[in-house]
Amino acid sequence: MSTATESTAATAGLRGVVAAQSAIGDVNGEQGILIYQGYDIHDLAEHSTFEEVVFLLWNGRLPEREELTDLKARISANYEAPAEVIELMKQFPKTAEPMDVLRTSVSMLDFYDSEGHGTDREHALQAAIKLTAQIGTLVTAWERIRNGQEIVAPDKSLNIAEHFLYTLRGTKAEADEVRMFDIALILHADHELNASTFTTRVIAGTLADVYGAVTGGIAALSGPLHGGANTNVMKMLIEIGDEDKIDSWIDTALAEKRKIMGIGHAVYKTEDPRATWLRKFSQQMGEKTGEMKWFNMSQKIEKAMFEKKGMYPNVDFYSASTYYLMGIPLDQYTPIFAVSRISGWTGHILEQYGNNKLIRPRAEYIGARDQKYVSIDER
Ligand code: COA
């Protein structure tokens, strides 16, 4: 941008730049506070349900009983993914990454939603409901397809958390696990202008449809610096393998300037409030399964990173060992993030459509000027 008065170096990665107004959620990085529509995340995790949070993010207020019943019915009525999409998924290479499968299959849902096109609230909300219902279905369907198992038929009587675990495993999960998973979905639902949510807003800002915006969000979420970190945390724990090896492993990684996955945050400079809950779940799952190793290792890494770098764990750090002990395959952790974040993405997309302005920033030009074209033979 030729008129720039300050260098973009000061805003590398757009840190600290306010790029939108939003009433959906806010992160106070200094104090470690996360709110959705004014409600503290701890209050919601303690008392609410994922479906209620979905309503909150889309409507700006908690639902009345009838409204919640209606939303739950509309979501569960849409659990089943179009048969055409499932059939095509069966043709995908079995080695395909689950996030790539999710990105492609969510994009395909667009073809089979005759009412979900258009950027007016009614149509966009219709797409949001279908996506919230079906992202979990697609994730679990892929797990079963790639393992040569039958897909589990949807059960409308189950909430999103329970339905996910049921269609993944083919058996109903115990109530404490369902509640833990429900809270994990609440914790991952929204996080202001994170990379994937910003992506969805940029796409929605062009007035492209909800499916296109969410497809872009999934691609952004898949990266290891964003949602992909949770899978990498578990890979790291497995690679280290033993509590006694943690210190030397971390020292080597830091000396080689490698990032420790699940540690640090672009906004939080103190404990990520979501990590507080997931630490508890990791411990609970360890106690339930009698396998404390992963929780103990995680705690030791957390302590070492605080002592060595003054850094804290983020949302991905303890979700890794929690999901691992729930028997969820490593490469499905990031898709689970999407099963929850669809609520925040679609909330932001609805907000963007409601008061749209094309998002089109400028770049500070640092390239050459006044170059004269030289023919290829003379270069
Ligand atoms: N492990 C080791 N060092 C880390 C680190 C980590 N996880 N995260 C940041 N740092 C260090 C950087 O090396 C850098 O050190 P330097 O100043 O000596 O070069 C400094 O902290 C600042 O890092 P930077 O990447 O610029 O900070 P950021 O605010 O942009 O980083 C993340 C935010 C999340 C991208 C980063 O912390 C990270 O990559 N974490 C691991 C991936 C992860 O868990 N992502 C999920 C986020 S919810």
Tab-separated table of N, CA and C in Angstrom, residues 81-163:
chain	number	residue	atom	x	y	z
A	81	ALA	N	-26.897	-37.624	6.542
A	81	ALA	CA	-26.273	-36.928	5.407
A	81	ALA	C	-26.859	-37.482	4.113
A	82	PRO	N	-26.869	-36.684	3.029
A	82	PRO	CA	-27.407	-37.192	1.763
A	82	PRO	C	-26.690	-38.481	1.339
A	83	ALA	N	-27.486	-39.452	0.891
A	83	ALA	CA	-26.912	-40.751	0.502
A	83	ALA	C	-25.871	-40.581	-0.602
A	84	GLU	N	-26.095	-39.603	-1.490
A	84	GLU	CA	-25.152	-39.383	-2.609
A	84	GLU	C	-23.767	-39.011	-2.074
A	85	VAL	N	-23.743	-38.202	-1.005
A	85	VAL	CA	-22.453	-37.778	-0.443
A	85	VAL	C	-21.754	-38.979	0.186
A	86	ILE	N	-22.511	-39.782	0.922
A	86	ILE	CA	-21.929	-40.969	1.566
A	86	ILE	C	-21.397	-41.927	0.493
A	87	GLU	N	-22.162	-42.102	-0.575
A	87	GLU	CA	-21.719	-43.007	-1.649
A	87	GLU	C	-20.409	-42.519	-2.254
A	88	LEU	N	-20.313	-41.207	-2.474
A	88	LEU	CA	-19.068	-40.668	-3.040
A	88	LEU	C	-17.913	-40.816	-2.058
A	89	MET	N	-18.199	-40.638	-0.782
A	89	MET	CA	-17.135	-40.789	0.227
A	89	MET	C	-16.541	-42.198	0.181
A	90	LYS	N	-17.380	-43.159	-0.170
A	90	LYS	CA	-16.886	-44.543	-0.231
A	90	LYS	C	-15.849	-44.725	-1.345
A	91	GLN	N	-15.853	-43.783	-2.299
A	91	GLN	CA	-14.867	-43.862	-3.392
A	91	GLN	C	-13.548	-43.166	-3.019
A	92	PHE	N	-13.538	-42.387	-1.946
A	92	PHE	CA	-12.314	-41.651	-1.581
A	92	PHE	C	-11.214	-42.653	-1.203
A	93	PRO	N	-9.938	-42.292	-1.436
A	93	PRO	CA	-8.866	-43.183	-0.983
A	93	PRO	C	-8.935	-43.354	0.536
A	94	LYS	N	-8.793	-44.558	1.007
A	94	LYS	CA	-8.933	-44.827	2.446
A	94	LYS	C	-7.831	-44.137	3.260
A	95	THR	N	-6.789	-43.729	2.552
A	95	THR	CA	-5.673	-43.052	3.232
A	95	THR	C	-5.914	-41.547	3.358
A	96	ALA	N	-7.021	-41.042	2.821
A	96	ALA	CA	-7.251	-39.588	2.832
A	96	ALA	C	-7.333	-39.070	4.264
A	97	GLU	N	-6.772	-37.877	4.479
A	97	GLU	CA	-6.806	-37.237	5.798
A	97	GLU	C	-8.253	-36.888	6.145
A	98	PRO	N	-8.688	-37.191	7.365
A	98	PRO	CA	-10.075	-36.859	7.736
A	98	PRO	C	-10.465	-35.392	7.529
A	99	MET	N	-9.544	-34.469	7.762
A	99	MET	CA	-9.908	-33.054	7.545
A	99	MET	C	-10.102	-32.762	6.055
A	100	ASP	N	-9.337	-33.435	5.204
A	100	ASP	CA	-9.513	-33.238	3.760
A	100	ASP	C	-10.834	-33.851	3.316
A	101	VAL	N	-11.150	-35.003	3.898
A	101	VAL	CA	-12.430	-35.656	3.591
A	101	VAL	C	-13.581	-34.756	4.035
A	102	LEU	N	-13.441	-34.183	5.219
A	102	LEU	CA	-14.511	-33.331	5.742
A	102	LEU	C	-14.685	-32.092	4.853
A	103	ARG	N	-13.583	-31.487	4.469
A	103	ARG	CA	-13.642	-30.294	3.617
A	103	ARG	C	-14.377	-30.600	2.319
A	104	THR	N	-14.014	-31.725	1.697
A	104	THR	CA	-14.606	-32.076	0.400
A	104	THR	C	-16.073	-32.477	0.570
A	105	SER	N	-16.381	-33.248	1.599
A	105	SER	CA	-17.763	-33.720	1.749
A	105	SER	C	-18.693	-32.590	2.191
A	106	VAL	N	-18.190	-31.659	3.014
A	106	VAL	CA	-19.021	-30.503	3.390
A	106	VAL	C	-19.311	-29.658	2.148
A	107	SER	N	-18.323	-29.513	1.310
A	107	SER	CA	-18.528	-28.761	0.067
A	107	SER	C	-19.611	-29.430	-0.789
A	108	MET	N	-19.615	-30.766	-0.773
A	108	MET	CA	-20.617	-31.505	-1.566
A	108	MET	C	-22.032	-31.369	-1.012
A	109	LEU	N	-22.144	-31.158	0.300
A	109	LEU	CA	-23.493	-31.022	0.897
A	109	LEU	C	-24.288	-29.908	0.217
A	110	ASP	N	-23.565	-28.919	-0.236
A	110	ASP	CA	-24.154	-27.764	-0.926
A	110	ASP	C	-25.126	-28.183	-2.039
A	111	PHE	N	-24.739	-29.232	-2.790
A	111	PHE	CA	-25.547	-29.645	-3.952
A	111	PHE	C	-26.915	-30.179	-3.525
A	112	TYR	N	-26.977	-30.696	-2.288
A	112	TYR	CA	-28.178	-31.431	-1.869
A	112	TYR	C	-29.036	-30.644	-0.875
A	113	ASP	N	-28.761	-29.362	-0.748
A	113	ASP	CA	-29.573	-28.530	0.139
A	113	ASP	C	-30.291	-27.491	-0.709
A	114	SER	N	-31.519	-27.807	-1.079
A	114	SER	CA	-32.236	-26.901	-1.990
A	114	SER	C	-32.668	-25.612	-1.292
A	115	GLU	N	-32.719	-25.633	0.059
A	115	GLU	CA	-33.198	-24.436	0.775
A	115	GLU	C	-32.078	-23.634	1.428
A	116	GLY	N	-30.867	-24.140	1.360
A	116	GLY	CA	-29.787	-23.511	2.123
A	116	GLY	C	-28.948	-22.520	1.338
A	117	HIS	N	-29.449	-22.095	0.202
A	117	HIS	CA	-28.683	-21.104	-0.571
A	117	HIS	C	-29.265	-19.719	-0.316
A	118	GLY	N	-28.473	-18.722	-0.543
A	118	GLY	CA	-28.958	-17.368	-0.279
A	118	GLY	C	-28.375	-16.875	1.019
A	119	THR	N	-28.207	-15.564	1.079
A	119	THR	CA	-27.533	-14.980	2.235
A	119	THR	C	-28.521	-14.288	3.175
A	120	ASP	N	-29.813	-14.392	2.879
A	120	ASP	CA	-30.804	-13.872	3.826
A	120	ASP	C	-30.825	-14.802	5.033
A	121	ARG	N	-31.265	-14.281	6.184
A	121	ARG	CA	-31.146	-15.042	7.435
A	121	ARG	C	-31.863	-16.394	7.364
A	122	GLU	N	-33.039	-16.426	6.770
A	122	GLU	CA	-33.813	-17.672	6.757
A	122	GLU	C	-33.058	-18.800	6.038
A	123	HIS	N	-32.531	-18.484	4.867
A	123	HIS	CA	-31.829	-19.527	4.106
A	123	HIS	C	-30.475	-19.865	4.719
A	124	ALA	N	-29.788	-18.834	5.188
A	124	ALA	CA	-28.474	-19.082	5.791
A	124	ALA	C	-28.622	-19.922	7.067
A	125	LEU	N	-29.688	-19.655	7.820
A	125	LEU	CA	-29.931	-20.420	9.044
A	125	LEU	C	-30.259	-21.877	8.718
A	126	GLN	N	-30.978	-22.076	7.652
A	126	GLN	CA	-31.298	-23.439	7.214
A	126	GLN	C	-30.005	-24.219	6.934
A	127	ALA	N	-29.084	-23.557	6.230
A	127	ALA	CA	-27.793	-24.206	5.943
A	127	ALA	C	-27.020	-24.441	7.239
A	128	ALA	N	-27.095	-23.482	8.155
A	128	ALA	CA	-26.370	-23.607	9.434
A	128	ALA	C	-26.884	-24.820	10.217
A	129	ILE	N	-28.198	-25.013	10.201
A	129	ILE	CA	-28.785	-26.160	10.921
A	129	ILE	C	-28.316	-27.471	10.288
A	130	LYS	N	-28.385	-27.534	8.967
A	130	LYS	CA	-27.961	-28.780	8.292
A	130	LYS	C	-26.490	-29.070	8.586
A	131	LEU	N	-25.666	-28.037	8.487
A	131	LEU	CA	-24.232	-28.253	8.707
A	131	LEU	C	-23.946	-28.668	10.150
A	132	THR	N	-24.611	-28.030	11.092
A	132	THR	CA	-24.394	-28.367	12.506
A	132	THR	C	-24.802	-29.819	12.766
A	133	ALA	N	-25.860	-30.249	12.092
A	133	ALA	CA	-26.333	-31.633	12.260
A	133	ALA	C	-25.414	-32.628	11.556
A	134	GLN	N	-24.917	-32.259	10.379
A	134	GLN	CA	-24.283	-33.274	9.527
A	134	GLN	C	-22.764	-33.332	9.586
A	135	ILE	N	-22.124	-32.317	10.112
A	135	ILE	CA	-20.648	-32.391	10.176
A	135	ILE	C	-20.229	-33.602	11.011
A	136	GLY	N	-20.882	-33.813	12.126
A	136	GLY	CA	-20.566	-34.983	12.964
A	136	GLY	C	-20.833	-36.281	12.220
A	137	THR	N	-21.932	-36.311	11.484
A	137	THR	CA	-22.276	-37.508	10.707
A	137	THR	C	-21.181	-37.824	9.696
A	138	LEU	N	-20.681	-36.780	9.030
A	138	LEU	CA	-19.641	-36.999	8.016
A	138	LEU	C	-18.343	-37.495	8.653
A	139	VAL	N	-18.009	-36.927	9.811
A	139	VAL	CA	-16.763	-37.331	10.486
A	139	VAL	C	-16.839	-38.809	10.889
A	140	THR	N	-17.944	-39.189	11.513
A	140	THR	CA	-18.033	-40.581	11.981
A	140	THR	C	-18.234	-41.540	10.799
A	141	ALA	N	-18.941	-41.080	9.764
A	141	ALA	CA	-19.126	-41.940	8.585
A	141	ALA	C	-17.767	-42.262	7.974
A	142	TRP	N	-16.900	-41.244	7.908
A	142	TRP	CA	-15.580	-41.499	7.312
A	142	TRP	C	-14.764	-42.486	8.144
A	143	GLU	N	-14.870	-42.353	9.467
A	143	GLU	CA	-14.129	-43.271	10.333
A	143	GLU	C	-14.550	-44.716	10.045
A	144	ARG	N	-15.859	-44.904	9.862
A	144	ARG	CA	-16.357	-46.257	9.638
A	144	ARG	C	-16.059	-46.722	8.208
A	145	ILE	N	-16.195	-45.807	7.250
A	145	ILE	CA	-15.914	-46.184	5.856
A	145	ILE	C	-14.451	-46.625	5.717
A	146	ARG	N	-13.554	-45.840	6.292
A	146	ARG	CA	-12.133	-46.171	6.070
A	146	ARG	C	-11.729	-47.447	6.797
A	147	ASN	N	-12.529	-47.846	7.786
A	147	ASN	CA	-12.245	-49.101	8.488
A	147	ASN	C	-13.090	-50.255	7.977
A	148	GLY	N	-13.804	-50.035	6.874
A	148	GLY	CA	-14.609	-51.103	6.277
A	148	GLY	C	-15.808	-51.493	7.126
A	149	GLN	N	-16.295	-50.567	7.954
A	149	GLN	CA	-17.456	-50.868	8.817
A	149	GLN	C	-18.724	-50.257	8.236
A	150	GLU	N	-19.854	-50.833	8.634
A	150	GLU	CA	-21.159	-50.275	8.240
A	150	GLU	C	-21.350	-48.918	8.912
A	151	ILE	N	-21.986	-48.013	8.197
A	151	ILE	CA	-22.308	-46.720	8.808
A	151	ILE	C	-23.477	-46.907	9.772
A	152	VAL	N	-23.391	-46.234	10.917
A	152	VAL	CA	-24.440	-46.368	11.933
A	152	VAL	C	-25.604	-45.432	11.573
A	153	ALA	N	-26.805	-45.984	11.545
A	153	ALA	CA	-27.984	-45.169	11.203
A	153	ALA	C	-28.206	-44.106	12.276
A	154	PRO	N	-28.613	-42.886	11.866
A	154	PRO	CA	-28.811	-41.822	12.861
A	154	PRO	C	-29.896	-42.140	13.872
A	155	ASP	N	-29.754	-41.568	15.056
A	155	ASP	CA	-30.755	-41.742	16.114
A	155	ASP	C	-31.166	-40.352	16.594
A	156	LYS	N	-32.383	-39.959	16.183
A	156	LYS	CA	-32.853	-38.593	16.452
A	156	LYS	C	-33.061	-38.308	17.929
A	157	SER	N	-33.077	-39.347	18.752
A	157	SER	CA	-33.337	-39.111	20.175
A	157	SER	C	-32.078	-38.607	20.896
A	158	LEU	N	-30.943	-38.610	20.221
A	158	LEU	CA	-29.684	-38.266	20.894
A	158	LEU	C	-29.267	-36.824	20.621
A	159	ASN	N	-28.617	-36.201	21.599
A	159	ASN	CA	-28.078	-34.861	21.341
A	159	ASN	C	-26.796	-34.994	20.506
A	160	ILE	N	-26.269	-33.856	20.093
A	160	ILE	CA	-25.140	-33.876	19.151
A	160	ILE	C	-23.944	-34.643	19.719
A	161	ALA	N	-23.635	-34.406	20.993
A	161	ALA	CA	-22.477	-35.073	21.602
A	161	ALA	C	-22.674	-36.586	21.631
A	162	GLU	N	-23.843	-36.995	22.092
A	162	GLU	CA	-24.112	-38.425	22.222
A	162	GLU	C	-24.197	-39.079	20.839
A	163	HIS	N	-24.795	-38.341	19.906
A	163	HIS	CA	-24.943	-38.867	18.552
A	163	HIS	C	-23.583	-39.092	17.903
